[in-house]
Amino acid sequence: MEPLSDHEIINRVLGGNTRSFADLVERHKDKAMTLAMRMLRNREEAEEAVQDAFVRAFNALGQFEKRSTFSTWLYRILFNVCSTILSKRGEPLQSISSDKIEEEWGDEIPDFSEIPDSIVVGKEFRQQVIDTLNELPPLYCGIATMFYLDDLSYEEIVTITGSPLGTVKARLFRARAMLRDGIIRRIGTEELAR
Amino acid sequence: MTHPTTPELFEFIDNRLGEERTGKVASHLAECSYCRRRAELERSTHRIVQSEPLFKAPERLAALVMVNVDAPARDPLLLRLLGKLGSFVAMIVVLAVIGLAISKVSGLNEQSNNNSPSLTNVVAPLSEIYEKGIQTFVNGTSTISQSIENAGGVQFWKTVFIIVLSIGVLAGADRVFGKRFMKLRP
């Protein structure tokens, strides 16, 4: 039997079968946990944030517009919960305005002189990518995680973060560039150490 | 063509450049090994992050969420007050029934044996207390009823009184039996 779609489960929940919401939790909990962990970097806080986000999602399920996917909608709630936790910690999400995009980038071309001719995508390289990702500031790490993990479009990230498209693009490109530069630094350092 | 800028290259990889720019960047990449490496690094990063194992949420997460979801919402103040009133009325009714039963038993015992030191002697004082309590309750409700009548619009106030009392009893039953008879929350 084919599993129910998210929207079908939501219809059931709204129709009174509230226990079906547990199926949505099971389906999305690990991706939600991954986003929360990448933004908060603390398991206890991440677990609380994910639980809180699901409870909020349940309470607001009647307002869910089925134009977007449930996961995008859930990410939006979770992103806000994580932002609040970070603000309470005294680490508010950094912001850059969309009009700075050109000013920030200009014609910048990264220096790849230290990268070996062929990138061997082995275990070590994989670890370097993940370590670098985990070192990004929470906002950029969160956006990069959503973009890479779920192949979210720019517009979906706009929906999640509530920021204008220009700002989202600026942040996303910044996140990817920071990731790239971090990887290059790591590779360069290791190459030089050999 | 000069090397594409970082945003251009990212948008090219994301298929977000316009047709004309896409063609130019693609032509450039075909000739420039340096930019091919830039693009390859980005694509490799994407693949790696995407295929990285997810962080595991607690096994009990769904259960924890459902417990929170099922937790009864706090009732409005008026309903809580009516609940207390309903509980009080229910308690009086129960006490009245017990008192009535005791007085019946004591009456029977008195008829059968006036002198024997039986249960009657023990329950008689209790019976008196209950009967006094009931009398007080009846007097109290009469006074309330009288006040309502004096306030005018007897039928209207009586109706209001019955409705409020009914809601109170239901709200009290909610508390006693832990069920949502009132269905006041979604």
mmCIF file of C-alpha atoms in Angstrom:
data_model
loop_
_atom_site.group_PDB
_atom_site.id
_atom_site.type_symbol
_atom_site.label_atom_id
_atom_site.label_comp_id
_atom_site.label_asym_id
_atom_site.label_seq_id
_atom_site.Cartn_x
_atom_site.Cartn_y
_atom_site.Cartn_z
ATOM 1 C CA MET A 1 0.000 0.000 0.000
ATOM 2 C CA GLU A 2 1.349 3.401 -0.954
ATOM 3 C CA PRO A 3 2.127 5.635 2.020
ATOM 4 C CA LEU A 4 -0.031 8.695 2.474
ATOM 5 C CA SER A 5 1.316 12.015 1.274
ATOM 6 C CA ASP A 6 1.960 14.795 3.777
ATOM 7 C CA HIS A 7 -1.103 16.650 2.559
ATOM 8 C CA GLU A 8 -3.292 13.560 2.982
ATOM 9 C CA ILE A 9 -2.046 13.119 6.546
ATOM 10 C CA ILE A 10 -2.730 16.785 7.251
ATOM 11 C CA ASN A 11 -6.288 16.367 5.967
ATOM 12 C CA ARG A 12 -6.739 13.444 8.344
ATOM 13 C CA VAL A 13 -5.431 15.435 11.286
ATOM 14 C CA LEU A 14 -7.682 18.373 10.446
ATOM 15 C CA GLY A 15 -10.557 15.936 10.072
ATOM 16 C CA GLY A 16 -10.171 14.885 13.713
ATOM 17 C CA ASN A 17 -7.652 12.041 13.535
ATOM 18 C CA THR A 18 -5.045 13.954 15.514
ATOM 19 C CA ARG A 19 -2.931 10.842 16.165
ATOM 20 C CA SER A 20 -1.956 10.837 12.481
ATOM 21 C CA PHE A 21 0.223 13.845 13.223
ATOM 22 C CA ALA A 22 2.710 11.419 14.785
ATOM 23 C CA ASP A 23 3.331 10.050 11.248
ATOM 24 C CA LEU A 24 4.352 13.519 10.077
ATOM 25 C CA VAL A 25 6.682 13.842 13.050
ATOM 26 C CA GLU A 26 8.292 10.478 12.269
ATOM 27 C CA ARG A 27 8.700 11.435 8.624
ATOM 28 C CA HIS A 28 10.339 14.821 9.149
ATOM 29 C CA LYS A 29 12.008 14.643 12.547
ATOM 30 C CA ASP A 30 15.548 13.759 11.434
ATOM 31 C CA LYS A 31 15.785 16.488 8.808
ATOM 32 C CA ALA A 32 14.380 18.963 11.308
ATOM 33 C CA MET A 33 16.890 17.741 13.866
ATOM 34 C CA THR A 34 19.719 18.203 11.369
ATOM 35 C CA LEU A 35 18.749 21.814 10.697
ATOM 36 C CA ALA A 36 18.386 22.534 14.419
ATOM 37 C CA MET A 37 21.737 20.900 15.240
ATOM 38 C CA ARG A 38 23.519 22.841 12.528
ATOM 39 C CA MET A 39 22.069 26.124 13.763
ATOM 40 C CA LEU A 40 22.253 25.561 17.505
ATOM 41 C CA ARG A 41 25.142 23.086 17.871
ATOM 42 C CA ASN A 42 23.721 21.790 21.111
ATOM 43 C CA ARG A 43 21.790 18.531 21.184
ATOM 44 C CA GLU A 44 19.582 19.355 24.150
ATOM 45 C CA GLU A 45 18.536 22.722 22.730
ATOM 46 C CA ALA A 46 18.085 21.247 19.263
ATOM 47 C CA GLU A 47 15.775 18.517 20.597
ATOM 48 C CA GLU A 48 13.702 21.089 22.466
ATOM 49 C CA ALA A 49 13.548 23.329 19.409
ATOM 50 C CA VAL A 50 12.377 20.486 17.160
ATOM 51 C CA GLN A 51 9.745 19.382 19.654
ATOM 52 C CA ASP A 52 8.557 22.962 20.077
ATOM 53 C CA ALA A 53 8.410 23.442 16.300
ATOM 54 C CA PHE A 54 6.260 20.332 15.826
ATOM 55 C CA VAL A 55 3.864 21.373 18.600
ATOM 56 C CA ARG A 56 3.567 24.835 17.057
ATOM 57 C CA ALA A 57 3.018 23.266 13.660
ATOM 58 C CA PHE A 58 0.203 21.130 15.061
ATOM 59 C CA ASN A 59 -1.471 24.100 16.729
ATOM 60 C CA ALA A 60 -1.265 26.147 13.533
ATOM 61 C CA LEU A 61 -2.064 23.308 11.139
ATOM 62 C CA GLY A 62 -5.382 24.909 10.222
ATOM 63 C CA GLN A 63 -3.466 27.870 8.828
ATOM 64 C CA PHE A 64 -1.190 25.721 6.665
ATOM 65 C CA GLU A 65 -1.681 26.690 3.052
ATOM 66 C CA LYS A 66 -1.102 23.681 0.893
ATOM 67 C CA ARG A 67 0.630 25.719 -1.778
ATOM 68 C CA SER A 68 3.952 24.940 -0.118
ATOM 69 C CA THR A 69 5.249 21.639 1.175
ATOM 70 C CA PHE A 70 4.844 20.688 4.806
ATOM 71 C CA SER A 71 8.619 20.471 5.216
ATOM 72 C CA THR A 72 9.110 24.054 3.991
ATOM 73 C CA TRP A 73 6.430 25.233 6.379
ATOM 74 C CA LEU A 74 7.927 23.238 9.257
ATOM 75 C CA TYR A 75 11.402 24.607 8.473
ATOM 76 C CA ARG A 76 10.000 28.121 8.670
ATOM 77 C CA ILE A 77 8.647 27.467 12.157
ATOM 78 C CA LEU A 78 11.840 25.718 13.241
ATOM 79 C CA PHE A 79 14.036 28.454 11.778
ATOM 80 C CA ASN A 80 12.121 31.020 13.868
ATOM 81 C CA VAL A 81 12.349 28.866 17.007
ATOM 82 C CA CYS A 82 16.114 28.482 16.525
ATOM 83 C CA SER A 83 16.475 32.229 15.859
ATOM 84 C CA THR A 84 14.703 32.962 19.138
ATOM 85 C CA ILE A 85 16.960 30.554 21.032
ATOM 86 C CA LEU A 86 20.056 32.138 19.479
ATOM 87 C CA SER A 87 18.808 35.630 20.386
ATOM 88 C CA LYS A 88 18.240 34.526 23.986
ATOM 89 C CA ARG A 89 21.790 33.202 23.994
ATOM 90 C CA GLY A 90 22.966 36.635 22.907
ATOM 91 C CA GLU A 91 23.874 35.403 19.429
ATOM 92 C CA PRO A 92 21.297 37.026 17.140
ATOM 93 C CA LEU A 93 21.382 35.943 13.522
ATOM 94 C CA GLN A 94 23.620 38.225 11.505
ATOM 95 C CA SER A 95 22.033 40.142 8.708
ATOM 96 C CA ILE A 96 23.323 41.645 5.553
ATOM 97 C CA SER A 97 21.137 43.791 3.416
ATOM 98 C CA SER A 98 20.349 42.739 -0.123
ATOM 99 C CA ASP A 99 21.734 45.915 -1.634
ATOM 100 C CA LYS A 100 25.188 44.926 -0.426
ATOM 101 C CA ILE A 101 25.329 41.942 -2.702
ATOM 102 C CA GLU A 102 27.180 43.658 -5.528
ATOM 103 C CA GLU A 103 29.303 45.673 -3.148
ATOM 104 C CA GLU A 104 30.317 42.507 -1.283
ATOM 105 C CA TRP A 105 31.120 40.400 -4.269
ATOM 106 C CA GLY A 106 32.341 42.757 -6.959
ATOM 107 C CA ASP A 107 34.399 40.662 -9.357
ATOM 108 C CA GLU A 108 35.901 38.552 -6.631
ATOM 109 C CA ILE A 109 37.498 35.356 -7.895
ATOM 110 C CA PRO A 110 38.808 32.966 -5.284
ATOM 111 C CA ASP A 111 42.399 31.866 -5.186
ATOM 112 C CA PHE A 112 42.494 28.227 -6.125
ATOM 113 C CA SER A 113 46.248 28.030 -6.458
ATOM 114 C CA GLU A 114 46.539 25.700 -3.498
ATOM 115 C CA ILE A 115 43.939 23.210 -4.647
ATOM 116 C CA PRO A 116 45.330 20.034 -6.151
ATOM 117 C CA ASP A 117 44.481 19.506 -9.834
ATOM 118 C CA SER A 118 41.989 16.806 -9.081
ATOM 119 C CA ILE A 119 39.766 16.859 -6.035
ATOM 120 C CA VAL A 120 39.636 13.367 -4.643
ATOM 121 C CA VAL A 121 36.252 13.023 -3.050
ATOM 122 C CA GLY A 122 37.365 10.553 -0.423
ATOM 123 C CA LYS A 123 36.620 10.124 3.245
ATOM 124 C CA GLU A 124 39.034 12.875 4.280
ATOM 125 C CA PHE A 125 37.648 15.423 1.851
ATOM 126 C CA ARG A 126 34.125 14.585 2.984
ATOM 127 C CA GLN A 127 35.119 15.182 6.598
ATOM 128 C CA GLN A 128 36.731 18.488 5.674
ATOM 129 C CA VAL A 129 33.525 19.666 4.005
ATOM 130 C CA ILE A 130 31.380 18.712 6.997
ATOM 131 C CA ASP A 131 33.809 20.210 9.521
ATOM 132 C CA THR A 132 33.861 23.461 7.563
ATOM 133 C CA LEU A 133 30.065 23.503 7.314
ATOM 134 C CA ASN A 134 29.783 23.040 11.057
ATOM 135 C CA GLU A 135 32.046 26.025 11.630
ATOM 136 C CA LEU A 136 29.934 28.462 9.627
ATOM 137 C CA PRO A 137 27.968 31.053 11.625
ATOM 138 C CA PRO A 138 24.482 29.693 12.500
ATOM 139 C CA LEU A 139 22.572 31.746 9.918
ATOM 140 C CA TYR A 140 24.805 30.699 7.037
ATOM 141 C CA CYS A 141 25.051 27.123 8.231
ATOM 142 C CA GLY A 142 21.255 26.940 8.455
ATOM 143 C CA ILE A 143 20.725 28.349 4.977
ATOM 144 C CA ALA A 144 23.423 26.165 3.430
ATOM 145 C CA THR A 145 21.955 23.093 5.133
ATOM 146 C CA MET A 146 18.463 23.797 3.774
ATOM 147 C CA PHE A 147 19.811 24.497 0.318
ATOM 148 C CA TYR A 148 22.051 21.465 0.023
ATOM 149 C CA LEU A 149 20.089 18.961 2.064
ATOM 150 C CA ASP A 150 16.658 19.421 0.541
ATOM 151 C CA ASP A 151 17.597 21.077 -2.738
ATOM 152 C CA LEU A 152 15.394 23.961 -1.732
ATOM 153 C CA SER A 153 14.957 26.730 -4.265
ATOM 154 C CA TYR A 154 15.817 30.358 -3.508
ATOM 155 C CA GLU A 155 12.077 31.063 -3.299
ATOM 156 C CA GLU A 156 11.494 28.310 -0.749
ATOM 157 C CA ILE A 157 14.283 29.744 1.405
ATOM 158 C CA VAL A 158 12.581 33.136 1.068
ATOM 159 C CA THR A 159 9.417 31.533 2.464
ATOM 160 C CA ILE A 160 11.317 29.939 5.327
ATOM 161 C CA THR A 161 13.421 32.896 6.409
ATOM 162 C CA GLY A 162 10.906 35.605 5.567
ATOM 163 C CA SER A 163 13.685 37.643 3.921
ATOM 164 C CA PRO A 164 13.519 39.186 0.449
ATOM 165 C CA LEU A 165 14.940 37.255 -2.492
ATOM 166 C CA GLY A 166 17.962 39.555 -2.817
ATOM 167 C CA THR A 167 18.876 39.033 0.832
ATOM 168 C CA VAL A 168 18.433 35.291 0.554
ATOM 169 C CA LYS A 169 20.681 35.128 -2.489
ATOM 170 C CA ALA A 170 23.317 37.270 -0.807
ATOM 171 C CA ARG A 171 23.257 35.059 2.287
ATOM 172 C CA LEU A 172 23.234 31.835 0.345
ATOM 173 C CA PHE A 173 26.142 32.856 -1.858
ATOM 174 C CA ARG A 174 28.024 34.101 1.176
ATOM 175 C CA ALA A 175 27.421 30.778 2.929
ATOM 176 C CA ARG A 176 28.642 28.795 -0.069
ATOM 177 C CA ALA A 177 31.652 31.036 -0.546
ATOM 178 C CA MET A 178 32.575 30.753 3.136
ATOM 179 C CA LEU A 179 32.240 27.013 2.855
ATOM 180 C CA ARG A 180 34.380 26.910 -0.271
ATOM 181 C CA ASP A 181 37.057 29.159 1.252
ATOM 182 C CA GLY A 182 37.123 27.085 4.412
ATOM 183 C CA ILE A 183 37.558 23.898 2.409
ATOM 184 C CA ILE A 184 40.333 25.472 0.353
ATOM 185 C CA ARG A 185 42.106 26.554 3.512
ATOM 186 C CA ARG A 186 41.866 23.066 4.941
ATOM 187 C CA ILE A 187 43.018 21.383 1.760
ATOM 188 C CA GLY A 188 45.826 23.916 1.369
ATOM 189 C CA THR A 189 47.020 23.426 4.902
ATOM 190 C CA GLU A 190 47.058 19.661 4.530
ATOM 191 C CA GLU A 191 48.786 19.832 1.173
ATOM 192 C CA LEU A 192 51.466 22.110 2.606
ATOM 193 C CA ALA A 193 51.949 19.821 5.593
ATOM 194 C CA ARG A 194 52.768 16.833 3.372
ATOM 195 C CA MET B 1 35.333 36.015 -21.552
ATOM 196 C CA THR B 2 36.797 36.749 -18.113
ATOM 197 C CA HIS B 3 36.225 34.241 -15.307
ATOM 198 C CA PRO B 4 32.640 34.348 -14.024
ATOM 199 C CA THR B 5 32.237 35.940 -10.604
ATOM 200 C CA THR B 6 31.282 33.781 -7.639
ATOM 201 C CA PRO B 7 27.546 34.711 -7.715
ATOM 202 C CA GLU B 8 27.483 34.112 -11.482
ATOM 203 C CA LEU B 9 29.063 30.713 -11.119
ATOM 204 C CA PHE B 10 26.670 29.716 -8.334
ATOM 205 C CA GLU B 11 23.664 30.863 -10.339
ATOM 206 C CA PHE B 12 24.982 28.970 -13.351
ATOM 207 C CA ILE B 13 25.268 25.789 -11.301
ATOM 208 C CA ASP B 14 21.776 26.391 -9.886
ATOM 209 C CA ASN B 15 20.334 26.919 -13.381
ATOM 210 C CA ARG B 16 19.298 30.423 -12.425
ATOM 211 C CA LEU B 17 21.197 32.445 -15.010
ATOM 212 C CA GLY B 18 19.365 33.698 -18.052
ATOM 213 C CA GLU B 19 19.758 31.819 -21.312
ATOM 214 C CA GLU B 20 22.326 34.200 -22.732
ATOM 215 C CA ARG B 21 24.568 34.243 -19.648
ATOM 216 C CA THR B 22 24.247 30.497 -19.234
ATOM 217 C CA GLY B 23 25.597 30.009 -22.752
ATOM 218 C CA LYS B 24 28.527 32.316 -22.127
ATOM 219 C CA VAL B 25 29.490 30.714 -18.813
ATOM 220 C CA ALA B 26 29.152 27.217 -20.302
ATOM 221 C CA SER B 27 31.452 28.186 -23.180
ATOM 222 C CA HIS B 28 33.927 29.631 -20.733
ATOM 223 C CA LEU B 29 33.932 26.521 -18.595
ATOM 224 C CA ALA B 30 34.587 24.373 -21.635
ATOM 225 C CA GLU B 31 37.862 26.242 -22.156
ATOM 226 C CA CYS B 32 38.926 27.125 -18.610
ATOM 227 C CA SER B 33 40.122 24.301 -16.364
ATOM 228 C CA TYR B 34 40.458 26.727 -13.462
ATOM 229 C CA CYS B 35 36.720 27.563 -13.522
ATOM 230 C CA ARG B 36 35.821 23.913 -14.076
ATOM 231 C CA ARG B 37 37.609 23.168 -10.807
ATOM 232 C CA ARG B 38 35.678 25.965 -9.119
ATOM 233 C CA ALA B 39 32.427 24.481 -10.375
ATOM 234 C CA GLU B 40 33.456 20.938 -9.521
ATOM 235 C CA LEU B 41 34.328 21.925 -5.955
ATOM 236 C CA GLU B 42 30.860 23.450 -5.511
ATOM 237 C CA ARG B 43 29.105 20.418 -6.983
ATOM 238 C CA SER B 44 31.166 18.029 -4.845
ATOM 239 C CA THR B 45 30.319 20.063 -1.746
ATOM 240 C CA HIS B 46 26.628 19.879 -2.629
ATOM 241 C CA ARG B 47 26.751 16.094 -3.095
ATOM 242 C CA ILE B 48 28.638 15.554 0.141
ATOM 243 C CA VAL B 49 26.340 17.678 2.317
ATOM 244 C CA GLN B 50 23.302 16.090 0.707
ATOM 245 C CA SER B 51 24.517 12.547 1.298
ATOM 246 C CA GLU B 52 25.762 13.158 4.835
ATOM 247 C CA PRO B 53 23.829 11.086 7.408
ATOM 248 C CA LEU B 54 21.163 13.088 9.193
ATOM 249 C CA PHE B 55 21.268 13.874 12.884
ATOM 250 C CA LYS B 56 18.972 11.460 14.663
ATOM 251 C CA ALA B 57 16.063 12.936 16.549
ATOM 252 C CA PRO B 58 15.043 11.094 19.755
ATOM 253 C CA GLU B 59 13.037 7.929 19.136
ATOM 254 C CA ARG B 60 10.364 9.196 21.522
ATOM 255 C CA LEU B 61 9.973 12.550 19.790
ATOM 256 C CA ALA B 62 6.605 11.745 18.210
ATOM 257 C CA ALA B 63 5.265 10.522 21.566
ATOM 258 C CA LEU B 64 6.565 13.639 23.330
ATOM 259 C CA VAL B 65 4.980 15.883 20.720
ATOM 260 C CA MET B 66 1.649 14.080 20.964
ATOM 261 C CA VAL B 67 1.662 14.370 24.769
ATOM 262 C CA ASN B 68 2.114 18.131 24.422
ATOM 263 C CA VAL B 69 -0.521 18.314 21.742
ATOM 264 C CA ASP B 70 -3.036 16.368 23.842
ATOM 265 C CA ALA B 71 -2.430 18.370 27.029
ATOM 266 C CA PRO B 72 -5.677 20.119 27.945
ATOM 267 C CA ALA B 73 -5.565 23.811 27.313
ATOM 268 C CA ARG B 74 -6.184 26.057 30.309
ATOM 269 C CA ASP B 75 -9.857 26.908 30.497
ATOM 270 C CA PRO B 76 -11.028 30.517 30.528
ATOM 271 C CA LEU B 77 -11.476 32.105 33.961
ATOM 272 C CA LEU B 78 -15.291 32.074 33.816
ATOM 273 C CA LEU B 79 -15.325 28.385 32.979
ATOM 274 C CA ARG B 80 -12.898 27.619 35.790
ATOM 275 C CA LEU B 81 -15.144 29.494 38.255
ATOM 276 C CA LEU B 82 -18.196 27.671 36.940
ATOM 277 C CA GLY B 83 -16.250 24.426 37.265
ATOM 278 C CA LYS B 84 -15.628 25.162 40.920
ATOM 279 C CA LEU B 85 -19.302 26.029 41.403
ATOM 280 C CA GLY B 86 -20.309 22.817 39.637
ATOM 281 C CA SER B 87 -17.959 20.768 41.806
ATOM 282 C CA PHE B 88 -19.434 22.423 44.895
ATOM 283 C CA VAL B 89 -23.001 21.693 43.809
ATOM 284 C CA ALA B 90 -22.081 18.094 42.996
ATOM 285 C CA MET B 91 -20.501 17.734 46.439
ATOM 286 C CA ILE B 92 -23.629 19.113 48.154
ATOM 287 C CA VAL B 93 -25.823 16.728 46.193
ATOM 288 C CA VAL B 94 -23.655 13.757 47.182
ATOM 289 C CA LEU B 95 -23.653 14.843 50.839
ATOM 290 C CA ALA B 96 -27.430 15.320 50.740
ATOM 291 C CA VAL B 97 -27.929 11.808 49.388
ATOM 292 C CA ILE B 98 -25.628 10.334 52.033
ATOM 293 C CA GLY B 99 -27.370 12.386 54.747
ATOM 294 C CA LEU B 100 -30.775 11.267 53.545
ATOM 295 C CA ALA B 101 -29.671 7.636 53.531
ATOM 296 C CA ILE B 102 -28.256 7.931 57.035
ATOM 297 C CA SER B 103 -31.364 9.614 58.375
ATOM 298 C CA LYS B 104 -33.508 6.840 56.858
ATOM 299 C CA VAL B 105 -31.347 4.185 58.505
ATOM 300 C CA SER B 106 -31.391 6.012 61.804
ATOM 301 C CA GLY B 107 -35.182 6.410 61.600
ATOM 302 C CA LEU B 108 -35.671 2.706 60.990
ATOM 303 C CA ASN B 109 -33.367 1.803 63.850
ATOM 304 C CA GLU B 110 -35.208 4.151 66.202
ATOM 305 C CA GLN B 111 -38.518 2.556 65.303
ATOM 306 C CA SER B 112 -37.220 -0.986 65.827
ATOM 307 C CA ASN B 113 -35.336 -0.407 69.095
ATOM 308 C CA ASN B 114 -35.416 2.881 70.920
ATOM 309 C CA ASN B 115 -33.167 1.871 73.829
ATOM 310 C CA SER B 116 -30.428 -0.217 72.297
ATOM 311 C CA PRO B 117 -26.995 1.414 71.881
ATOM 312 C CA SER B 118 -26.935 0.707 68.165
ATOM 313 C CA LEU B 119 -25.657 2.360 65.029
ATOM 314 C CA THR B 120 -28.420 4.924 65.510
ATOM 315 C CA ASN B 121 -26.620 6.539 68.421
ATOM 316 C CA VAL B 122 -23.477 6.828 66.396
ATOM 317 C CA VAL B 123 -25.008 8.168 63.208
ATOM 318 C CA ALA B 124 -27.656 10.368 64.773
ATOM 319 C CA PRO B 125 -25.324 13.338 65.346
ATOM 320 C CA LEU B 126 -24.020 12.930 61.800
ATOM 321 C CA SER B 127 -27.547 12.769 60.530
ATOM 322 C CA GLU B 128 -28.359 16.002 62.343
ATOM 323 C CA ILE B 129 -25.333 17.697 60.834
ATOM 324 C CA TYR B 130 -26.311 16.607 57.358
ATOM 325 C CA GLU B 131 -29.911 17.627 57.833
ATOM 326 C CA LYS B 132 -28.803 21.031 59.071
ATOM 327 C CA GLY B 133 -26.471 21.298 56.114
ATOM 328 C CA ILE B 134 -29.236 20.466 53.706
ATOM 329 C CA GLN B 135 -31.551 22.915 55.434
ATOM 330 C CA THR B 136 -28.897 25.635 55.111
ATOM 331 C CA PHE B 137 -28.475 24.800 51.433
ATOM 332 C CA VAL B 138 -32.230 24.919 50.847
ATOM 333 C CA ASN B 139 -32.504 28.213 52.747
ATOM 334 C CA GLY B 140 -29.566 29.594 50.792
ATOM 335 C CA THR B 141 -31.023 28.680 47.419
ATOM 336 C CA SER B 142 -34.414 30.077 48.533
ATOM 337 C CA THR B 143 -32.744 33.337 49.426
ATOM 338 C CA ILE B 144 -30.986 33.411 46.046
ATOM 339 C CA SER B 145 -34.207 32.563 44.308
ATOM 340 C CA GLN B 146 -36.030 35.282 46.291
ATOM 341 C CA SER B 147 -33.367 37.831 45.376
ATOM 342 C CA ILE B 148 -33.704 36.906 41.729
ATOM 343 C CA GLU B 149 -37.445 37.346 41.880
ATOM 344 C CA ASN B 150 -37.056 40.712 43.611
ATOM 345 C CA ALA B 151 -34.619 41.820 40.910
ATOM 346 C CA GLY B 152 -37.459 41.550 38.390
ATOM 347 C CA GLY B 153 -37.723 39.573 35.166
ATOM 348 C CA VAL B 154 -38.244 36.375 37.160
ATOM 349 C CA GLN B 155 -38.456 34.063 34.182
ATOM 350 C CA PHE B 156 -35.380 35.584 32.576
ATOM 351 C CA TRP B 157 -33.231 35.347 35.698
ATOM 352 C CA LYS B 158 -34.433 31.852 36.459
ATOM 353 C CA THR B 159 -33.418 30.809 32.958
ATOM 354 C CA VAL B 160 -29.995 32.462 33.346
ATOM 355 C CA PHE B 161 -29.559 30.767 36.716
ATOM 356 C CA ILE B 162 -30.396 27.342 35.285
ATOM 357 C CA ILE B 163 -28.053 27.821 32.299
ATOM 358 C CA VAL B 164 -25.164 28.983 34.489
ATOM 359 C CA LEU B 165 -25.775 26.119 36.911
ATOM 360 C CA SER B 166 -25.878 23.594 34.036
ATOM 361 C CA ILE B 167 -22.596 24.875 32.599
ATOM 362 C CA GLY B 168 -21.106 24.731 36.069
ATOM 363 C CA VAL B 169 -22.211 21.131 36.567
ATOM 364 C CA LEU B 170 -20.790 20.130 33.165
ATOM 365 C CA ALA B 171 -17.532 21.941 33.830
ATOM 366 C CA GLY B 172 -17.373 20.257 37.228
ATOM 367 C CA ALA B 173 -17.973 16.894 35.560
ATOM 368 C CA ASP B 174 -15.100 17.702 33.192
ATOM 369 C CA ARG B 175 -12.827 18.012 36.149
ATOM 370 C CA VAL B 176 -14.157 15.005 38.030
ATOM 371 C CA PHE B 177 -14.090 12.593 35.082
ATOM 372 C CA GLY B 178 -11.212 14.154 33.143
ATOM 373 C CA LYS B 179 -13.227 14.253 29.937
ATOM 374 C CA ARG B 180 -14.137 17.117 27.689
ATOM 375 C CA PHE B 181 -17.930 17.146 27.944
ATOM 376 C CA MET B 182 -17.925 20.830 27.127
ATOM 377 C CA LYS B 183 -15.825 20.478 23.957
ATOM 378 C CA LEU B 184 -14.808 24.071 24.434
ATOM 379 C CA ARG B 185 -11.360 23.745 22.935
ATOM 380 C CA PRO B 186 -10.431 22.655 19.413
#
